[in-house]
């Protein structure tokens, strides 16, 4: 499973040879329905979505149609189900139901085009590239690239400049693996989902994958911020080149999406879901970074969420002091290429590594200040100067990102119940109180909304969560034991 299957490769038609049966009344009716549909939706849409739809069976009240991919199925279902039914009903009023299935993989093993390739290769292959050479558009065509809005890359963010430490070993290894995969290699984890707090190297890793993957030249790697994805898609829809957009997606071997948490809006998410499914089903690699795990992405369709969680989810932990030191050292060395006089003594580096605890961005900021000071005044970099320059970057330790899952785990352990008890509908006192405590902690220690917390606690209503929060708030004022328990739980979670 998971091998490289072309999404709709014009050179390799994956459609089965289907027996051309003698004309019979059902086929006649099917032809009429198709003609009707073609007239209604127009040639372009028809050939994009319906060209490969086949009739499988007709019963008295229902008709079974098939398409070759899950993507086509879900797209047709969500956009054209009623249209298709209406077209059937116009020919045969008895039909009340259309069942759409994905043609079996067995059928698909036969390889031979049955109609000229431009008709059969699915995603709007009739949108040619405009060069007059009759070839479909590809990502290489500037028009489409613009529609896709490939985001700019920072040449410094490569694997070479990425320093490996305990907190990012796994994420780094997975990223390397993805970047080095060749066309035809089995896809090991899809999607690869990397999450971490701000400044811990998500973008760095994602761009490193993009640079390395494209340098290898095996598969086209496209890096998009979620914003670009939204903008690209929305504007593509506005200029009615959605089909061209789909077409362009065909040319992508690896789609990299950064800052997934910014992907907002129902229709954007629907498009994202389709894109994700289409690419994954076709064995293309998808890589995603976000500031939170899939389970904490609010307002996301459950199907998308489970799809995201279905690959490999890795967290990058906070940068330890040792790793901060190594990053600083590498940075200082790199800076010397352009600024030969910029000499940062090791004690200064270890001072900054110790003092500036936040994230990669602050480390960079600290070094930049030393550099600026050094350049502008000509003074050598000393410990005293460093202490003065980075003073305001030294902030108390940033509170740890607390996850609802952790809260549930820690609370369950504390009260000796199971996590599933907390999520269950059981109403016995030994479960109700811990559940309320956990909801209260979720509200006070995370930024999650009441409905989101309700969802994470076995699909409860937000009013239930609000009740729990108020209840505990009311109790801690009088109940010293409870107040203390909660303090201990908070400390455990924020450690
Ligand atoms: P994020 O996308 O997670 O917010 P970035 O990837 O933008 O974080 O990283 C912030 C800064 O820290 C960048 O300058 C990046 O190069 C640097 N950085 C983070 N982790 C590492 C690392 N392991 N090695 C080298 N630089 C790193
Ligand atoms: Mg980032």
Short mmCIF file of C-alpha atoms and ligand atoms in Angstrom, two decimals:
data_model
loop_
_atom_site.label_atom_id
_atom_site.label_comp_id
_atom_site.label_asym_id
_atom_site.label_seq_id
_atom_site.Cartn_x
_atom_site.Cartn_y
_atom_site.Cartn_z
CA UNK A 1 0.00 0.00 0.00
CA UNK A 2 0.92 3.62 -0.31
CA UNK A 3 3.08 3.32 -3.39
CA UNK A 4 3.32 6.09 -5.87
CA UNK A 5 0.19 6.17 -7.95
CA UNK A 6 -0.17 8.96 -10.46
CA UNK A 7 -3.08 11.20 -9.67
CA UNK A 8 -4.01 11.46 -13.29
CA UNK A 9 -0.86 11.13 -15.25
CA UNK A 10 -1.51 11.70 -18.94
CA UNK A 11 1.26 9.28 -19.81
CA UNK A 12 -0.07 6.48 -17.74
CA UNK A 13 -3.76 6.03 -17.89
CA UNK A 14 -4.84 3.87 -14.99
CA UNK A 15 -8.35 3.33 -16.21
CA UNK A 16 -9.46 -0.21 -16.87
CA UNK A 17 -10.58 -1.40 -20.21
CA UNK A 18 -14.27 -1.66 -19.86
CA UNK A 19 -16.15 -4.07 -22.03
CA UNK A 20 -18.06 -2.22 -24.67
CA UNK A 21 -21.36 -4.03 -24.47
CA UNK A 22 -23.95 -4.13 -27.17
CA UNK A 23 -26.35 -1.27 -27.00
CA UNK A 24 -29.15 -1.94 -24.55
CA UNK A 25 -31.92 0.23 -23.10
CA UNK A 26 -29.96 0.96 -19.94
CA UNK A 27 -26.93 2.12 -21.85
CA UNK A 28 -29.11 4.26 -24.04
CA UNK A 29 -30.64 5.86 -21.03
CA UNK A 30 -27.21 6.37 -19.48
CA UNK A 31 -26.02 8.11 -22.64
CA UNK A 32 -28.99 10.40 -22.52
CA UNK A 33 -28.37 11.20 -18.88
CA UNK A 34 -24.74 12.00 -19.65
CA UNK A 35 -25.72 14.23 -22.53
CA UNK A 36 -28.17 16.03 -20.31
CA UNK A 37 -25.56 16.49 -17.61
CA UNK A 38 -23.00 17.70 -20.10
CA UNK A 39 -25.42 20.31 -21.39
CA UNK A 40 -26.30 21.45 -17.90
CA UNK A 41 -22.84 21.82 -16.41
CA UNK A 42 -20.93 22.68 -19.55
CA UNK A 43 -18.15 20.91 -21.35
CA UNK A 44 -15.30 21.87 -19.04
CA UNK A 45 -16.91 20.82 -15.82
CA UNK A 46 -18.27 17.72 -17.41
CA UNK A 47 -14.93 16.54 -18.65
CA UNK A 48 -13.27 17.44 -15.34
CA UNK A 49 -15.58 15.55 -13.08
CA UNK A 50 -17.85 13.25 -15.02
CA UNK A 51 -15.84 11.94 -17.94
CA UNK A 52 -14.80 8.89 -15.97
CA UNK A 53 -18.12 8.22 -14.33
CA UNK A 54 -19.55 4.85 -15.33
CA UNK A 55 -22.84 3.11 -14.95
CA UNK A 56 -22.59 0.03 -12.78
CA UNK A 57 -26.15 -1.06 -12.15
CA UNK A 58 -29.73 0.11 -12.39
CA UNK A 59 -32.39 -1.12 -10.02
CA UNK A 60 -35.96 0.03 -9.97
CA UNK A 61 -35.44 2.98 -7.68
CA UNK A 62 -31.73 3.38 -7.51
CA UNK A 63 -28.82 3.73 -9.85
CA UNK A 64 -25.25 2.82 -9.02
CA UNK A 65 -22.51 4.88 -10.65
CA UNK A 66 -18.80 4.52 -10.23
CA UNK A 67 -15.78 6.79 -10.42
CA UNK A 68 -12.11 5.87 -10.24
CA UNK A 69 -11.03 7.80 -7.14
CA UNK A 70 -12.31 8.66 -3.70
CA UNK A 71 -11.59 12.25 -4.44
CA UNK A 72 -13.89 12.31 -7.45
CA UNK A 73 -16.53 10.53 -5.44
CA UNK A 74 -16.51 13.01 -2.59
CA UNK A 75 -16.31 15.97 -4.93
CA UNK A 76 -19.25 14.83 -7.01
CA UNK A 77 -21.21 13.95 -3.91
CA UNK A 78 -20.71 17.29 -2.30
CA UNK A 79 -21.14 19.41 -5.40
CA UNK A 80 -23.26 17.59 -7.95
CA UNK A 81 -25.30 14.88 -6.23
CA UNK A 82 -28.62 16.58 -6.81
CA UNK A 83 -27.76 17.53 -10.37
CA UNK A 84 -26.95 13.96 -11.28
CA UNK A 85 -30.11 12.68 -9.68
CA UNK A 86 -32.22 15.28 -11.44
CA UNK A 87 -30.73 14.29 -14.79
CA UNK A 88 -31.67 10.69 -14.15
CA UNK A 89 -35.13 11.58 -13.04
CA UNK A 90 -35.63 13.52 -16.22
CA UNK A 91 -35.06 10.27 -18.12
CA UNK A 92 -36.59 7.90 -15.60
CA UNK A 93 -38.92 9.31 -12.96
CA UNK A 94 -38.83 6.13 -10.88
CA UNK A 95 -35.25 6.68 -9.81
CA UNK A 96 -35.06 8.25 -6.37
CA UNK A 97 -31.51 7.49 -5.35
CA UNK A 98 -28.04 7.64 -6.83
CA UNK A 99 -25.35 5.57 -5.24
CA UNK A 100 -21.82 6.57 -6.06
CA UNK A 101 -19.02 4.09 -5.56
CA UNK A 102 -15.28 4.00 -6.17
CA UNK A 103 -14.36 1.43 -8.77
CA UNK A 104 -12.38 -1.41 -7.30
CA UNK A 105 -8.63 -1.46 -7.45
CA UNK A 106 -8.75 -4.83 -9.18
CA UNK A 107 -10.51 -3.33 -12.14
CA UNK A 108 -7.96 -0.59 -12.21
CA UNK A 109 -5.01 -2.87 -12.76
CA UNK A 110 -5.66 -3.10 -16.47
CA UNK A 111 -3.77 -0.32 -18.20
CA UNK A 112 -5.01 0.99 -21.47
CA UNK A 113 -6.71 4.18 -22.50
CA UNK A 114 -10.16 3.67 -23.90
CA UNK A 115 -10.58 7.18 -25.26
CA UNK A 116 -8.01 9.74 -26.32
CA UNK A 117 -6.00 10.74 -23.29
CA UNK A 118 -7.05 14.34 -23.12
CA UNK A 119 -10.58 13.16 -22.52
CA UNK A 120 -9.75 10.68 -19.83
CA UNK A 121 -7.14 12.07 -17.58
CA UNK A 122 -9.52 13.47 -15.09
CA UNK A 123 -8.87 16.76 -13.50
CA UNK A 124 -9.67 19.13 -16.27
CA UNK A 125 -7.00 18.02 -18.67
CA UNK A 126 -8.78 20.04 -21.28
CA UNK A 127 -7.25 23.08 -19.69
CA UNK A 128 -4.18 23.20 -21.79
CA UNK A 129 -1.15 25.18 -20.89
CA UNK A 130 -1.74 27.85 -23.45
CA UNK A 131 1.59 27.26 -25.18
CA UNK A 132 -0.29 25.70 -28.03
CA UNK A 133 1.59 22.46 -27.61
CA UNK A 134 -1.49 20.62 -26.46
CA UNK A 135 0.08 19.62 -23.15
CA UNK A 136 -1.89 20.03 -19.98
CA UNK A 137 -0.88 22.74 -17.54
CA UNK A 138 1.75 21.84 -15.03
CA UNK A 139 3.07 23.52 -11.92
CA UNK A 140 5.95 24.80 -13.97
CA UNK A 141 3.65 27.12 -15.85
CA UNK A 142 3.84 30.56 -14.31
CA UNK A 143 0.10 31.18 -14.53
CA UNK A 144 -0.69 28.20 -12.42
CA UNK A 145 2.20 28.80 -10.08
CA UNK A 146 0.73 32.19 -9.39
CA UNK A 147 -2.68 30.69 -8.74
CA UNK A 148 -1.05 28.27 -6.35
CA UNK A 149 0.96 31.01 -4.72
CA UNK A 150 4.02 28.96 -3.82
CA UNK A 151 5.40 30.88 -0.83
CA UNK A 152 8.89 32.35 -0.91
CA UNK A 153 11.66 30.31 0.67
CA UNK A 154 14.48 31.52 2.87
CA UNK A 155 17.76 30.19 1.49
CA UNK A 156 19.17 29.87 5.02
CA UNK A 157 16.56 27.40 6.17
CA UNK A 158 18.11 24.13 5.00
CA UNK A 159 19.03 20.82 6.59
CA UNK A 160 22.64 21.99 6.69
CA UNK A 161 21.83 24.80 9.06
CA UNK A 162 19.39 22.80 11.15
CA UNK A 163 20.93 21.73 14.44
CA UNK A 164 19.74 18.43 15.83
CA UNK A 165 19.06 17.96 19.52
CA UNK A 166 16.97 15.80 21.78
CA UNK A 167 13.79 17.80 21.24
CA UNK A 168 13.78 17.61 17.46
CA UNK A 169 15.51 14.33 16.55
CA UNK A 170 12.36 12.56 15.46
CA UNK A 171 10.92 15.50 13.53
CA UNK A 172 14.26 15.97 11.80
CA UNK A 173 14.55 12.29 10.89
CA UNK A 174 11.03 12.20 9.49
CA UNK A 175 11.66 15.37 7.50
CA UNK A 176 14.88 13.94 6.07
CA UNK A 177 13.10 10.78 5.10
CA UNK A 178 10.39 12.69 3.26
CA UNK A 179 12.88 14.89 1.45
CA UNK A 180 14.98 11.95 0.30
CA UNK A 181 12.10 9.78 -0.92
CA UNK A 182 12.14 8.98 -4.60
CA UNK A 183 9.29 8.75 -6.99
CA UNK A 184 7.91 5.25 -6.61
CA UNK A 185 9.15 4.75 -3.04
CA UNK A 186 6.46 3.64 -0.68
CA UNK A 187 5.08 6.57 1.30
CA UNK A 188 5.96 5.81 4.90
CA UNK A 189 3.83 8.27 6.77
CA UNK A 190 1.25 10.47 5.24
CA UNK A 191 0.64 13.16 6.17
CA UNK A 192 3.70 14.03 8.21
CA UNK A 193 2.35 16.44 10.80
CA UNK A 194 4.85 18.47 12.84
CA UNK A 195 3.69 20.62 15.71
CA UNK A 196 5.48 22.85 18.19
CA UNK A 197 5.27 26.22 19.86
CA UNK A 198 6.57 29.40 18.24
CA UNK A 199 10.17 29.56 17.09
CA UNK A 200 11.07 25.92 17.57
CA UNK A 201 12.01 25.18 13.98
CA UNK A 202 8.84 24.08 12.18
CA UNK A 203 9.24 26.47 9.28
CA UNK A 204 12.94 25.72 9.17
CA UNK A 205 12.30 22.00 8.76
CA UNK A 206 9.52 22.47 6.23
CA UNK A 207 11.62 24.74 4.07
CA UNK A 208 14.54 22.35 4.40
CA UNK A 209 12.33 19.58 3.01
CA UNK A 210 11.37 21.84 0.14
CA UNK A 211 14.93 22.84 -0.73
CA UNK A 212 16.28 19.32 -0.44
CA UNK A 213 13.37 17.66 -2.22
CA UNK A 214 13.51 20.03 -5.15
CA UNK A 215 17.30 19.77 -5.37
CA UNK A 216 16.93 16.01 -5.62
CA UNK A 217 14.60 16.63 -8.53
CA UNK A 218 12.62 13.45 -8.03
CA UNK A 219 9.37 15.03 -7.01
CA UNK A 220 8.13 18.56 -7.22
CA UNK A 221 7.87 19.98 -3.70
CA UNK A 222 5.53 22.91 -3.20
CA UNK A 223 5.74 24.96 -0.01
CA UNK A 224 2.67 26.97 0.92
CA UNK A 225 1.70 28.84 4.02
CA UNK A 226 -1.90 28.17 4.98
CA UNK A 227 -2.62 31.76 4.06
CA UNK A 228 -1.21 31.24 0.59
CA UNK A 229 -3.19 28.09 0.26
CA UNK A 230 -6.36 29.96 1.10
CA UNK A 231 -5.47 32.92 -1.03
CA UNK A 232 -4.39 30.76 -3.95
CA UNK A 233 -7.50 28.72 -3.81
CA UNK A 234 -9.93 31.48 -3.23
CA UNK A 235 -8.50 33.63 -5.98
CA UNK A 236 -8.33 30.63 -8.27
CA UNK A 237 -12.00 30.06 -7.66
CA UNK A 238 -12.77 33.71 -8.27
CA UNK A 239 -11.02 33.75 -11.58
CA UNK A 240 -12.66 30.44 -12.34
CA UNK A 241 -9.48 28.54 -12.70
CA UNK A 242 -10.32 26.03 -10.00
CA UNK A 243 -9.90 23.35 -12.57
CA UNK A 244 -6.50 24.67 -13.50
CA UNK A 245 -5.67 24.60 -9.83
CA UNK A 246 -6.61 20.95 -9.57
CA UNK A 247 -4.67 20.36 -12.72
CA UNK A 248 -1.64 21.97 -11.18
CA UNK A 249 -1.95 19.88 -8.06
CA UNK A 250 -1.40 16.86 -10.25
CA UNK A 251 2.13 18.02 -10.84
CA UNK A 252 2.98 18.09 -7.15
CA UNK A 253 4.85 15.24 -5.54
CA UNK A 254 5.05 16.74 -2.08
CA UNK A 255 2.74 19.43 -0.74
CA UNK A 256 4.07 21.28 2.29
CA UNK A 257 1.68 23.45 4.28
CA UNK A 258 2.97 25.69 7.03
CA UNK A 259 0.97 27.22 9.88
CA UNK A 260 -2.03 25.01 9.41
CA UNK A 261 -3.71 26.62 12.42
CA UNK A 262 -4.48 29.63 10.24
CA UNK A 263 -6.56 27.65 7.81
CA UNK A 264 -9.98 29.09 8.48
CA UNK A 265 -13.43 29.02 7.00
CA UNK A 266 -15.78 26.24 6.05
CA UNK A 267 -15.28 26.32 2.30
CA UNK A 268 -11.51 26.66 2.57
CA UNK A 269 -11.46 23.64 4.81
CA UNK A 270 -13.61 21.70 2.39
CA UNK A 271 -11.14 22.52 -0.38
CA UNK A 272 -8.27 21.63 1.88
CA UNK A 273 -9.92 18.33 2.70
CA UNK A 274 -10.41 17.51 -0.97
CA UNK A 275 -6.87 18.45 -1.82
CA UNK A 276 -5.52 16.42 1.07
CA UNK A 277 -7.54 13.37 0.14
CA UNK A 278 -6.72 13.63 -3.52
CA UNK A 279 -3.00 13.86 -2.87
CA UNK A 280 -2.84 11.18 -0.20
CA UNK A 281 -5.01 8.76 -2.15
CA UNK A 282 -2.69 9.21 -5.08
CA UNK A 283 0.34 8.40 -2.96
CA UNK A 284 1.64 11.97 -2.89
CA UNK A 285 3.32 13.16 0.26
CA UNK A 286 1.72 15.84 2.40
CA UNK A 287 3.66 17.63 5.15
CA UNK A 288 1.97 19.95 7.60
CA UNK A 289 3.19 22.16 10.42
CA UNK A 290 1.03 23.73 13.07
CA UNK A 291 1.35 25.26 16.50
CA UNK A 292 -0.88 22.55 17.97
CA UNK A 293 -1.67 18.86 17.51
CA UNK A 294 -4.50 17.86 15.15
CA UNK A 295 -6.79 17.18 18.09
CA UNK A 296 -6.48 20.81 19.17
CA UNK A 297 -7.23 22.38 15.81
CA UNK A 298 -10.51 24.08 16.47
CA UNK A 299 -13.38 24.36 14.05
CA UNK A 300 -11.98 21.63 11.90
CA UNK A 301 -14.10 18.96 10.30
CA UNK A 302 -13.72 15.65 12.15
CA UNK A 303 -12.86 13.85 8.93
CA UNK A 304 -9.99 16.24 8.26
CA UNK A 305 -8.83 15.96 11.82
CA UNK A 306 -8.70 12.18 11.72
CA UNK A 307 -7.01 12.24 8.35
CA UNK A 308 -4.37 14.59 9.76
CA UNK A 309 -3.84 12.38 12.77
CA UNK A 310 -3.68 9.28 10.60
CA UNK A 311 -0.12 9.75 9.41
CA UNK A 312 2.81 10.53 11.63
CA UNK A 313 2.32 13.26 14.21
CA UNK A 314 5.56 14.53 15.77
CA UNK A 315 6.12 17.25 18.28
CA UNK A 316 9.23 19.39 18.47
CA UNK A 317 9.93 20.11 22.12
CA UNK A 318 11.37 23.29 23.57
CA UNK A 319 15.00 23.95 22.73
CA UNK A 320 17.19 22.80 25.58
CA UNK A 321 20.14 24.92 26.69
CA UNK A 322 22.62 22.68 24.91
CA UNK A 323 20.71 22.91 21.65
CA UNK A 324 20.40 26.67 22.02
CA UNK A 325 24.14 26.87 22.44
CA UNK A 326 24.75 24.77 19.33
CA UNK A 327 22.32 26.84 17.29
CA UNK A 328 24.02 30.06 18.42
CA UNK A 329 27.44 28.69 17.61
CA UNK A 330 26.35 27.68 14.13
CA UNK A 331 24.72 31.06 13.61
CA UNK A 332 27.75 32.99 14.76
CA UNK A 333 29.97 30.98 12.44
CA UNK A 334 27.62 31.57 9.52
CA UNK A 335 27.59 35.30 10.21
CA UNK A 336 31.37 35.40 9.94
CA UNK A 337 31.15 34.53 6.27
CA UNK A 338 29.77 37.99 5.59
CA UNK A 339 31.22 39.74 8.60
CA UNK A 340 34.73 38.40 9.12
CA UNK A 341 35.38 40.70 12.09
CA UNK A 342 32.39 39.37 14.02
CA UNK A 343 34.01 37.31 16.72
CA UNK A 344 31.77 36.03 19.50
CA UNK A 345 33.66 34.38 22.35
CA UNK A 346 32.25 31.07 23.52
CA UNK A 347 31.42 32.35 27.05
CA UNK A 348 29.19 34.96 25.43
CA UNK A 349 27.41 32.28 23.45
CA UNK A 350 26.85 30.15 26.51
CA UNK A 351 25.63 33.17 28.43
CA UNK A 352 23.02 33.88 25.76
CA UNK A 353 22.09 30.20 25.54
CA UNK A 354 21.47 30.22 29.26
CA UNK A 355 19.75 33.56 29.49
CA UNK A 356 17.57 33.70 26.42
CA UNK A 357 15.25 30.82 27.02
CA UNK A 358 12.49 31.43 24.60
CA UNK A 359 12.90 30.19 21.13
CA UNK A 360 14.97 30.19 17.97
CA UNK A 361 13.77 33.58 16.96
CA UNK A 362 15.00 35.25 20.12
CA UNK A 363 18.36 33.56 19.74
CA UNK A 364 18.61 35.03 16.28
CA UNK A 365 17.52 38.41 17.59
CA UNK A 366 20.16 38.33 20.30
CA UNK A 367 22.94 37.57 17.86
CA UNK A 368 21.73 40.25 15.48
CA UNK A 369 22.00 42.83 18.23
CA UNK A 370 25.55 41.84 19.03
CA UNK A 371 26.36 42.03 15.36
CA UNK A 372 24.75 45.43 14.93
CA UNK A 373 26.53 46.78 17.99
CA UNK A 374 29.83 45.36 16.82
CA UNK A 375 29.42 46.81 13.33
CA UNK A 376 28.19 50.22 14.38
CA UNK A 377 30.59 50.90 17.22
CA UNK A 378 33.51 48.73 16.20
CA UNK A 379 33.69 47.45 19.79
CA UNK A 380 34.53 43.83 20.33
CA UNK A 381 31.82 41.54 21.62
CA UNK A 382 32.28 40.97 25.34
CA UNK A 383 30.23 39.44 28.09
CA UNK A 384 29.41 42.89 29.51
CA UNK A 385 28.23 44.11 26.16
CA UNK A 386 26.13 40.98 25.67
CA UNK A 387 24.52 41.37 29.07
CA UNK A 388 23.57 44.92 28.23
CA UNK A 389 22.37 44.21 24.70
CA UNK A 390 20.15 41.24 25.32
CA UNK A 391 18.73 42.32 28.65
CA UNK A 392 15.21 42.78 27.40
CA UNK A 393 15.20 39.41 25.68
CA UNK A 394 15.57 37.75 29.03
CA UNK A 395 12.06 37.09 30.07
CA UNK A 396 10.75 34.64 32.59
CA UNK A 397 10.22 31.16 31.22
CA UNK A 398 7.30 31.12 28.84
CA UNK A 399 4.41 29.09 30.25
CA UNK A 400 4.34 25.63 28.82
CA UNK A 401 1.76 24.77 26.19
CA UNK A 402 -0.74 22.72 28.08
CA UNK A 403 -2.76 20.22 26.08
CA UNK A 404 -6.23 19.04 26.94
CA UNK A 405 -5.06 15.47 26.60
CA UNK A 406 -2.39 16.04 29.24
CA UNK A 407 -4.93 17.60 31.55
CA UNK A 408 -7.18 14.57 31.20
CA UNK A 409 -4.29 12.20 31.78
CA UNK A 410 -2.97 13.99 34.86
CA UNK A 411 -6.40 14.50 36.41
CA UNK A 412 -7.38 10.88 35.78
CA UNK A 413 -4.19 9.72 37.46
CA UNK A 414 -4.68 12.05 40.42
CA UNK A 415 -8.23 10.86 41.10
CA UNK A 416 -7.62 7.26 40.18
CA UNK A 417 -10.16 7.07 37.40
CA UNK A 418 -9.53 6.29 33.74
CA UNK A 419 -9.37 8.88 31.01
CA UNK A 420 -12.33 7.23 29.30
CA UNK A 421 -14.32 7.67 32.53
CA UNK A 422 -13.76 11.40 32.18
CA UNK A 423 -15.07 11.35 28.63
CA UNK A 424 -17.94 8.96 29.37
CA UNK A 425 -21.48 9.90 30.30
CA UNK A 426 -21.17 8.30 33.73
CA UNK A 427 -22.57 10.51 36.45
CA UNK A 428 -21.30 8.89 39.64
CA UNK A 429 -19.72 11.29 42.10
CA UNK A 430 -16.24 9.78 41.84
CA UNK A 431 -16.19 10.66 38.14
CA UNK A 432 -18.22 13.86 38.05
CA UNK A 433 -15.87 15.89 40.26
CA UNK A 434 -12.63 14.91 38.45
CA UNK A 435 -14.35 15.63 35.15
CA UNK A 436 -15.35 19.10 36.37
CA UNK A 437 -11.84 19.74 37.61
CA UNK A 438 -10.40 18.69 34.26
CA UNK A 439 -12.78 20.96 32.36
CA UNK A 440 -11.95 23.82 34.70
CA UNK A 441 -8.23 23.30 34.10
CA UNK A 442 -8.82 23.10 30.36
CA UNK A 443 -10.53 26.46 30.48
CA UNK A 444 -7.94 28.14 32.68
CA UNK A 445 -4.73 26.64 31.28
CA UNK A 446 -5.48 26.58 27.56
CA UNK A 447 -6.94 29.04 25.08
CA UNK A 448 -9.57 26.57 23.96
CA UNK A 449 -13.16 27.75 23.72
CA UNK A 450 -16.01 26.24 25.73
CA UNK A 451 -17.51 24.38 22.75
CA UNK A 452 -14.09 23.00 21.85
CA UNK A 453 -13.54 21.79 25.41
CA UNK A 454 -17.00 20.22 25.38
CA UNK A 455 -16.12 18.41 22.19
CA UNK A 456 -12.92 17.09 23.70
CA UNK A 457 -14.80 15.80 26.71
CA UNK A 458 -16.90 13.24 24.94
CA UNK A 459 -18.93 15.69 22.86
CA UNK A 460 -20.52 17.64 25.68
CA UNK A 461 -22.41 20.88 25.29
CA UNK A 462 -20.59 24.15 26.03
CA UNK A 463 -23.12 24.94 28.76
CA UNK A 464 -22.00 21.78 30.58
CA UNK A 465 -18.43 23.02 30.45
CA UNK A 466 -19.46 26.46 31.67
CA UNK A 467 -21.36 24.86 34.54
CA UNK A 468 -18.29 22.82 35.51
CA UNK A 469 -16.00 25.86 35.40
CA UNK A 470 -18.35 27.93 37.58
CA UNK A 471 -18.85 25.04 39.95
CA UNK A 472 -15.13 24.60 40.58
CA UNK A 473 -14.55 28.35 40.76
CA UNK A 474 -17.21 28.50 43.45
CA UNK A 475 -15.77 25.58 45.39
CA UNK A 476 -12.09 26.55 45.52
CA UNK A 477 -12.97 29.63 47.58
CA UNK A 478 -14.13 27.50 50.50
CA UNK A 479 -12.67 24.07 50.00
CA UNK A 480 -8.98 24.27 50.91
CA UNK A 481 -8.30 20.65 50.01
CA UNK A 482 -9.72 21.08 46.53
CA UNK A 483 -7.86 24.37 46.07
CA UNK A 484 -4.64 22.65 46.99
CA UNK A 485 -5.33 19.69 44.70
CA UNK A 486 -5.89 22.06 41.84
CA UNK A 487 -2.68 23.94 42.58
CA UNK A 488 -0.75 20.67 42.51
CA UNK A 489 -2.37 19.66 39.24
CA UNK A 490 -1.54 23.03 37.69
CA UNK A 491 2.06 22.76 38.77
CA UNK A 492 2.35 19.25 37.36
CA UNK A 493 0.93 20.40 34.06
CA UNK A 494 3.11 23.45 33.73
CA UNK A 495 6.34 21.82 34.80
P1 LIG B 1 8.58 28.07 13.87
O1 LIG B 1 8.20 27.95 12.44
O2 LIG B 1 8.47 26.77 14.61
O3 LIG B 1 7.90 29.17 14.60
P2 LIG B 1 11.16 28.71 12.80
O4 LIG B 1 11.40 27.52 11.98
O5 LIG B 1 10.78 29.96 12.10
O6 LIG B 1 10.13 28.40 13.96
O7 LIG B 1 12.46 28.96 13.70
C1 LIG B 1 12.73 30.20 14.31
C2 LIG B 1 14.20 30.49 14.20
O8 LIG B 1 14.95 29.55 14.97
C3 LIG B 1 14.70 30.37 12.79
O9 LIG B 1 15.66 31.35 12.59
C4 LIG B 1 15.32 29.00 12.76
O10 LIG B 1 16.33 28.91 11.81
C5 LIG B 1 15.84 28.84 14.16
N1 LIG B 1 15.86 27.45 14.60
C6 LIG B 1 14.89 26.78 15.26
N2 LIG B 1 15.25 25.51 15.49
C7 LIG B 1 16.49 25.37 14.95
C8 LIG B 1 17.42 24.29 14.86
N3 LIG B 1 17.15 23.08 15.38
N4 LIG B 1 18.59 24.53 14.25
C9 LIG B 1 18.88 25.74 13.74
N5 LIG B 1 18.07 26.79 13.79
C10 LIG B 1 16.87 26.62 14.38
MG1 LIG B 2 6.79 29.04 11.37
#
